[in-house]
Coordinates of C-alpha atoms in Angstrom, one line a residue:
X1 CA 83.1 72.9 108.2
X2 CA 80.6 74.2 105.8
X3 CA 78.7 77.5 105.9
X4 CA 74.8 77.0 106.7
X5 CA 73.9 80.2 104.8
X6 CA 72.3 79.5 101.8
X7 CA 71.9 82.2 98.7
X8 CA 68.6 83.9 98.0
X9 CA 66.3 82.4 96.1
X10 CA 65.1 84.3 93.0
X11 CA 61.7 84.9 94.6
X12 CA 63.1 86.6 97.9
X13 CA 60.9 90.1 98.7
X14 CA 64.5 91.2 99.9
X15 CA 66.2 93.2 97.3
X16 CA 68.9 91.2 95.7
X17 CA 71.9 93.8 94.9
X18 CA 74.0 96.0 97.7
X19 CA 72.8 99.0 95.9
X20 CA 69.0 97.9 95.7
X21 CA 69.8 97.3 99.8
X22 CA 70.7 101.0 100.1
X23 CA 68.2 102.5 98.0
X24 CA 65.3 101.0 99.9
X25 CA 66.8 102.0 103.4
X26 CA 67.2 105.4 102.3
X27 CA 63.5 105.4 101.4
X28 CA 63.0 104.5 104.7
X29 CA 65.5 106.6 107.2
X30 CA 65.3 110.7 107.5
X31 CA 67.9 112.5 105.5
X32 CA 70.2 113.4 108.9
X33 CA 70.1 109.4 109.2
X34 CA 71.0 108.2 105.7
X35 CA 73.7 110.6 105.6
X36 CA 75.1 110.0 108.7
X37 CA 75.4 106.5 108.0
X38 CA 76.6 106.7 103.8
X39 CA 78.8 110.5 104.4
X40 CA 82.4 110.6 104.7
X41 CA 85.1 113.3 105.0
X42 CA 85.4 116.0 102.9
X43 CA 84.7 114.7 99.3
X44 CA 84.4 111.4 100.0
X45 CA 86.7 110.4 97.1
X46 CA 88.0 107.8 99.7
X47 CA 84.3 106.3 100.5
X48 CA 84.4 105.7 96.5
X49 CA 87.7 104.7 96.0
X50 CA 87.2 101.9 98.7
X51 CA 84.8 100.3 96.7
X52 CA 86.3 100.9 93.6
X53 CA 90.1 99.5 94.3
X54 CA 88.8 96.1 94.9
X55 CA 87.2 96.5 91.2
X56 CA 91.5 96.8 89.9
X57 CA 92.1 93.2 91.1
X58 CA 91.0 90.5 88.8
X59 CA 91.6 86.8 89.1
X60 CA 92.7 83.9 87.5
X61 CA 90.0 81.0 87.8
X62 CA 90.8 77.3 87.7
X63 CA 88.8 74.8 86.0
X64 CA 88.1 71.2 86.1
X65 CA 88.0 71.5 89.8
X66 CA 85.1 69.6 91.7
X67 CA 83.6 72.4 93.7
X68 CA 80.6 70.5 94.8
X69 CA 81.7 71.4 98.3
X70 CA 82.9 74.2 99.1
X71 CA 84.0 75.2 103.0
X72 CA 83.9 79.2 103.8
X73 CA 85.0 78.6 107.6
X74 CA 88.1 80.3 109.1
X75 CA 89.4 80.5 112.5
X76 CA 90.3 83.8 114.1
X77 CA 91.6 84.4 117.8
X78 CA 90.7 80.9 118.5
X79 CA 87.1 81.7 117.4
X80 CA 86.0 79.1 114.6
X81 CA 83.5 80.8 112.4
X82 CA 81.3 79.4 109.5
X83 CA 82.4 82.1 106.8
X84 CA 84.7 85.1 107.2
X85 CA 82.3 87.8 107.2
X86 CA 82.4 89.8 110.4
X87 CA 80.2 92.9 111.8
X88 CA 81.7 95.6 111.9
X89 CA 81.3 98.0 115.1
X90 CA 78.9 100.7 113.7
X91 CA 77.4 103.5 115.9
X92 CA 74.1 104.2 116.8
X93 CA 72.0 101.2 115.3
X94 CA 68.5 102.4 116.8
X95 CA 68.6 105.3 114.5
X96 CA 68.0 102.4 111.8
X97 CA 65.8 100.0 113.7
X98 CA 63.8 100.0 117.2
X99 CA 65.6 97.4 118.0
X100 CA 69.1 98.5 116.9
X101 CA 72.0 96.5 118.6
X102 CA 69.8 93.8 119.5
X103 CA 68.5 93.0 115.8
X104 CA 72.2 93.0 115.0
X105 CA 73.4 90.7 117.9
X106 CA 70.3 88.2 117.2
X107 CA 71.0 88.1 113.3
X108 CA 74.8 87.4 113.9
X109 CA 73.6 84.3 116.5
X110 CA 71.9 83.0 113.0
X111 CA 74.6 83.5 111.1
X112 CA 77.2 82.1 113.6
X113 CA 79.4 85.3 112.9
X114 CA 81.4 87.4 115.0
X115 CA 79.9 90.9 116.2
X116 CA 81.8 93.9 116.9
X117 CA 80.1 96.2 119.2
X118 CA 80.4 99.8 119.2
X119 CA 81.5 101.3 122.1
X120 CA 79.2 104.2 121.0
X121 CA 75.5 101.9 120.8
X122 CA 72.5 102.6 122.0
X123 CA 72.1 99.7 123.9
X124 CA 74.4 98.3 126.5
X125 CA 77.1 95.8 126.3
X126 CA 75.3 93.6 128.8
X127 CA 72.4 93.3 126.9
X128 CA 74.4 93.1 123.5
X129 CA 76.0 90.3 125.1
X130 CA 73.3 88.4 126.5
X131 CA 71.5 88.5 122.8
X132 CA 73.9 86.8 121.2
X133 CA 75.8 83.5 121.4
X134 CA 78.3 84.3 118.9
X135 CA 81.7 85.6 119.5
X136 CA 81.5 89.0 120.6
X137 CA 84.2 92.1 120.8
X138 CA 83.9 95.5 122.0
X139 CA 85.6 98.3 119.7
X140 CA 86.8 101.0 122.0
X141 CA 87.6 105.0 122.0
X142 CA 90.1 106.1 124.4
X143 CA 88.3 109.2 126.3
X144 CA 90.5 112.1 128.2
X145 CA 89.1 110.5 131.4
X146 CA 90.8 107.0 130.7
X147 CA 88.9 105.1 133.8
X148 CA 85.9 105.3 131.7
X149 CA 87.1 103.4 128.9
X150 CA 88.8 100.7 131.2
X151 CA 85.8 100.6 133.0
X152 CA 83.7 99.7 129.9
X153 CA 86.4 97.2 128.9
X154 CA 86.2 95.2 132.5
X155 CA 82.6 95.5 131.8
X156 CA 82.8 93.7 128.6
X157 CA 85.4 91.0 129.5
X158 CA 83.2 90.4 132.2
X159 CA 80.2 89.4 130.1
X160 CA 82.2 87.5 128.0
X161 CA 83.8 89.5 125.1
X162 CA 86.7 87.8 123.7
X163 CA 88.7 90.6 122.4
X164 CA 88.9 94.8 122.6
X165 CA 88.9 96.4 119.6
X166 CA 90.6 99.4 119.7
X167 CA 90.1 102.6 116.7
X168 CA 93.4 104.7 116.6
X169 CA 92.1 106.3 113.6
X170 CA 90.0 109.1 115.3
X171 CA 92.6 111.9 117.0
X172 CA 90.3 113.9 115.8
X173 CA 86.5 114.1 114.1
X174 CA 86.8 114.0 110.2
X175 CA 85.5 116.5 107.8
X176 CA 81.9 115.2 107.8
X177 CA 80.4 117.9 106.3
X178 CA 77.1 115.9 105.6
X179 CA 76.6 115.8 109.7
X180 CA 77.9 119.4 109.9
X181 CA 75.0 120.3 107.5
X182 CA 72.2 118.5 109.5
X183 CA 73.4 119.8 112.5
X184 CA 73.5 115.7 113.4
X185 CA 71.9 114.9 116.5
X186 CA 70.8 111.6 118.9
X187 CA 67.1 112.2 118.5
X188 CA 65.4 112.5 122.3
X189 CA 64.9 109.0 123.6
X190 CA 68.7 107.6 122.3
X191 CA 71.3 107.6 124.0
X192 CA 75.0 106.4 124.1
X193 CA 73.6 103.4 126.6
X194 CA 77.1 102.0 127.5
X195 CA 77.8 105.3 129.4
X196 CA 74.3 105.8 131.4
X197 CA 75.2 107.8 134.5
X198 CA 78.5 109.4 133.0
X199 CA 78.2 112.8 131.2
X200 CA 79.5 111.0 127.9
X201 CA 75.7 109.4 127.6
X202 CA 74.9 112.5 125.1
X203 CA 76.2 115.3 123.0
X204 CA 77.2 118.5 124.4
X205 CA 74.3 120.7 124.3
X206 CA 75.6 123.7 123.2
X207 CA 76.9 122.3 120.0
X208 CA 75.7 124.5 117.0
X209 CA 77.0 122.2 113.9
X210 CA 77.4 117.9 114.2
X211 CA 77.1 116.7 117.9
X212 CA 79.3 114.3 117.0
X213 CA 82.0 115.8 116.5
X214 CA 81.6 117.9 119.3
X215 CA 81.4 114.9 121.9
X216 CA 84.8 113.6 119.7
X217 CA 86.4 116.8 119.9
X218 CA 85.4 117.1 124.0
X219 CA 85.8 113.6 125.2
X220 CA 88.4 111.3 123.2
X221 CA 91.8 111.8 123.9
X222 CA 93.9 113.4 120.9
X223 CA 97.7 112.9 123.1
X224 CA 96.6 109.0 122.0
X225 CA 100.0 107.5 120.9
X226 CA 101.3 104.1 120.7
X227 CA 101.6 103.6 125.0
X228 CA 97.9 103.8 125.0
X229 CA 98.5 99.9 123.1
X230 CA 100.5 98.9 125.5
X231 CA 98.6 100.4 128.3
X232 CA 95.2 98.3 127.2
X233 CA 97.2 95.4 126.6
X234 CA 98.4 94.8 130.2
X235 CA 95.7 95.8 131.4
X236 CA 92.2 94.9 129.1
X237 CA 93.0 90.9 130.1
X238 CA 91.7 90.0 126.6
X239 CA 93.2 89.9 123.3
X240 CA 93.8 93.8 122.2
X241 CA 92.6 94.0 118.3
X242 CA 94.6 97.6 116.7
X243 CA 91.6 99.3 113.7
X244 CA 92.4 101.3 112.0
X245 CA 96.0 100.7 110.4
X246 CA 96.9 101.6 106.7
X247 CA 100.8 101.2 107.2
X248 CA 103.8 99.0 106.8
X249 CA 105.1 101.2 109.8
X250 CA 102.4 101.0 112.1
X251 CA 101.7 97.4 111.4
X252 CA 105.0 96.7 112.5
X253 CA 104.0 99.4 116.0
X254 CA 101.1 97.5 116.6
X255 CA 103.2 94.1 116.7
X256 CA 105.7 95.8 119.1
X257 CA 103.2 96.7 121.4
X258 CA 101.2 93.5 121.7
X259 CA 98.2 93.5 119.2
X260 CA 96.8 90.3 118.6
X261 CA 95.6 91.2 115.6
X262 CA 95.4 94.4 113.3
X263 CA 92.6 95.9 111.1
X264 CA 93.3 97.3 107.7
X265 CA 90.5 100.8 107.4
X266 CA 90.6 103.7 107.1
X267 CA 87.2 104.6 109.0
X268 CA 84.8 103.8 105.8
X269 CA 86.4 107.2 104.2
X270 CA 85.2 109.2 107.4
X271 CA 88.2 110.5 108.9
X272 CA 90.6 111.6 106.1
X273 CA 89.5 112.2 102.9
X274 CA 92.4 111.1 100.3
X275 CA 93.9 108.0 102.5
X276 CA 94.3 105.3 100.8
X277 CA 91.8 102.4 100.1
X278 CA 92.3 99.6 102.2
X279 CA 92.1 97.4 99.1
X280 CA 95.5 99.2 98.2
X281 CA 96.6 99.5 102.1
X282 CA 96.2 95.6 102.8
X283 CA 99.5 94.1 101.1
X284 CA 101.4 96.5 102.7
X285 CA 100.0 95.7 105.9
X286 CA 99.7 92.1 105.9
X287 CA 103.4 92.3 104.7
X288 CA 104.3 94.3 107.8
X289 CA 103.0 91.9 110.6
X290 CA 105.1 89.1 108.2
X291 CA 102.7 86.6 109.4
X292 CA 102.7 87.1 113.3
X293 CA 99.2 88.1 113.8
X294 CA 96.1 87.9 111.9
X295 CA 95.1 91.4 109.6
X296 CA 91.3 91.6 108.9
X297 CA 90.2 94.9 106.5
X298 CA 86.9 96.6 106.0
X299 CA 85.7 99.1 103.8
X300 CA 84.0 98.9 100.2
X301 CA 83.6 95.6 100.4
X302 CA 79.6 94.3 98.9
X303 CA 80.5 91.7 96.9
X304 CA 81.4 87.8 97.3
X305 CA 84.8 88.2 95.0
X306 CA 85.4 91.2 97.3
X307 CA 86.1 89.0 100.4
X308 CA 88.1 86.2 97.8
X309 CA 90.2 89.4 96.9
X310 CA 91.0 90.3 100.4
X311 CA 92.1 87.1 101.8
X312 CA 94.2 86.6 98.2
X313 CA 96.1 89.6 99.5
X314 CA 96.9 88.2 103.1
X315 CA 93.7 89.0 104.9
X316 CA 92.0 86.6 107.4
X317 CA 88.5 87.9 107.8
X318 CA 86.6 91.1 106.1
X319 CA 84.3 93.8 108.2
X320 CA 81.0 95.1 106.9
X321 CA 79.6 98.3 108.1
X322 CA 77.0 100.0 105.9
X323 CA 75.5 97.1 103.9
X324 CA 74.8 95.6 107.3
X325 CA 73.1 98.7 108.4
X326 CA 71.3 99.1 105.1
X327 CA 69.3 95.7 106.2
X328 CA 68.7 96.5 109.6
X329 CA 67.1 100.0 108.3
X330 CA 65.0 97.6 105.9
X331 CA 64.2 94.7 108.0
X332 CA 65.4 94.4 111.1
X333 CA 66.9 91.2 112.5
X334 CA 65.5 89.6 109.0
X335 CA 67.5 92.5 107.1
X336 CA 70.7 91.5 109.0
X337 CA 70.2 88.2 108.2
X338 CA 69.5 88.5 104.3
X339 CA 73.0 90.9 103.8
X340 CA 74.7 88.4 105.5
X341 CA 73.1 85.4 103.8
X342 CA 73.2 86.8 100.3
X343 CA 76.9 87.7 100.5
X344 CA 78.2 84.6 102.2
X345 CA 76.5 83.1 99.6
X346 CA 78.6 85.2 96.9
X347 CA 81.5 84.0 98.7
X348 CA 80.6 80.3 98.3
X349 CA 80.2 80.9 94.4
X350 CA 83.0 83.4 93.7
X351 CA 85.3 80.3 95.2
X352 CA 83.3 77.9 93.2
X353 CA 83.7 79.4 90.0
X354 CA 87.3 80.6 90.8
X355 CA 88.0 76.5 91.3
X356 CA 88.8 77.3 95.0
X357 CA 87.3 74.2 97.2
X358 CA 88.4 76.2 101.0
X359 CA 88.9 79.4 101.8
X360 CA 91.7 78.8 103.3
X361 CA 93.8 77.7 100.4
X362 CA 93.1 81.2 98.6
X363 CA 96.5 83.2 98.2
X364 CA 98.3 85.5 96.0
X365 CA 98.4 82.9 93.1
X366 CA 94.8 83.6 92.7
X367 CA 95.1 87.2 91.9
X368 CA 96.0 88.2 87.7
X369 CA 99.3 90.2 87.8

């Protein structure tokens, strides 16, 4: 099965690079935005090093190989997608477009590409859900009041999401001083729509630095250990996805307790500043499961060779967070579509001109020791 998303043609308006993506929606978004989106923790030598460590792995191309087809499709959970590229859950979307989630949910329908929704969007899961007919997962916080979370997991099995998504990586809020700076705030008007009715729908109010990590600090549960898998796997009813794993040791965990898949990140550098890149975590990781589930990774990754490199080291699927956003901020639903066209795209040439005719047949022999 071939993609259907075709590269860019030289005279696209749309700019052409990841960084030319960035640069024109950071013309376009208010400071608080742009850095809430781009910051990480502390120094953010791991938002930097994410991209970079994908940079260290070089390949060995074949030649002589007809690569006149090429086939980008995978097959994850018993979803079949066209390409490997998935959305990643990222909070917040109408801070970056009127339309926010929806833009998002309608661009990955065109793509045929599997949308993570944030359990923390300003739009509902229901109306997430009935925007899109692509696969669709809901990535989950535990709160203190645990109900709440279940409940917004029975909501999403209900309209049809095909797998829960839980973040362990979040005990507590990261060192964001960027948000702590701009006093980062939901503007009046947005809200945290999946939790209308609940107190969780906004910050606190009396918070004096980043809302955010106020409403982290008062409402997600830091006691989180590895029961709360088990717990959501007997009782979610869909497949229970573990983000946020960086370990041969908690691979292995998250086996034990019934994930059906793990995701190499380490929060796009936003939690702890100085964990390692996933680039660097994912062998280790892919290692640990020894095969038993799928491992999908995120971070740093903007280029087509990015997402050969990650499935070279064991990795089924790649997440994109910011360059996705970078679009929406840009274009919309068009935006979406264009970062997800263009780097498909990249995907279907770096396999080309690495002699590579399916994705699938990309391992470790690819990769330049």
């Amino acid at each position: 099965m071939e993609t259907t998303c075709i590269m860019s043609p030289r005279h696209d308006p749309f700019p052409l690079t990841p960084e030319a993506w960035e640069a024109a929606a950071r013309e376009r978004l208010g400071r608080d935005v742009y850095d809430y989106y781009a910051g990480g923790a502390g120094d953010e030598v791991t938002v930097r090093a994410n991209r970079t460590a994908w940079a260290e792995l070089f390949l060995r191309p074949r030649v002589l190989v007809d690569v006149s087809e090429v086939d980008t499709s995978v097959t994850l959970l018993d979803a079949q997608l066209p390409h490997p590229v998935i959305l990643a859950p990222t909070a917040f979307q109408r801070l970056a477009h009127a339309d926010g989630e929806l833009a998002t949910a309608r661009a990955a329908s065109a793509s045929g590409t599997l949308l993570v929704a944030s359990s923390l969007s300003t739009t509902p899961i229901e109306e997430i859900a009935a925007t899109t007919n692509s696969p669709l997962w809901l990535q989950l916080y535990v709160f203190r009041d645990r109900e709440l979370s279940l409940d917004l997991v029975q909501r999403a099995r209900a309209v049809g999401c095909q797998a829960v998504c839980l973040t362990v990586s979040v005990p507590v809020q990261g060192n964001r001083e960027r948000d702590a700076r701009n006093r980062f705030r939901l503007p009046k008007g947005l809200e945290m729509a999946n939790f209308r009715g609940h107190e969780q729908v906004s910050f606190p109010g009396e918070a004096e630095a980043s809302g955010l990590e106020s409403f982290i600090d008062k409402h997600l549960d830091p006691r989180l250990d590895w029961s709360a898998v088990g717990w959501l796997v007997r009782t979610a009813g869909i497949p229970v996805v573990v983000k946020g794993v960086l370990t041969r040791e908690d691979a292995r965990l998250a086996v034990e307790h019934g994930a059906a898949a793990v995701i190499v990140s380490n929060h796009g550098g936003r939690q702890l500043d100085g964990a390692v890149p996933t680039a660097r975590a994912l062998r280790e990781v892919t290692d640990g499961v020894e095969g038993s589930v799928p491992v999908l990774v995120d971070g740093g990754i903007r280029r087509g060779i990015d997402v050969v490199r990650a499935v070279a080291l064991g990795a089924s699927a790649v997440l994109i967070g910011r360059p996705y956003l970078w679009g929406l901020a840009v274009s919309g639903q068009a935006g979406v579509e264009h970062v997800l066209g263009q780097l498909v795209g990249d995907v279907r040439r770096a396999l080309a001109l690495t002699g590579r005719t399916r994705l699938r047949d990309v391992d470790s022999r690819i990769l330049a020791r």
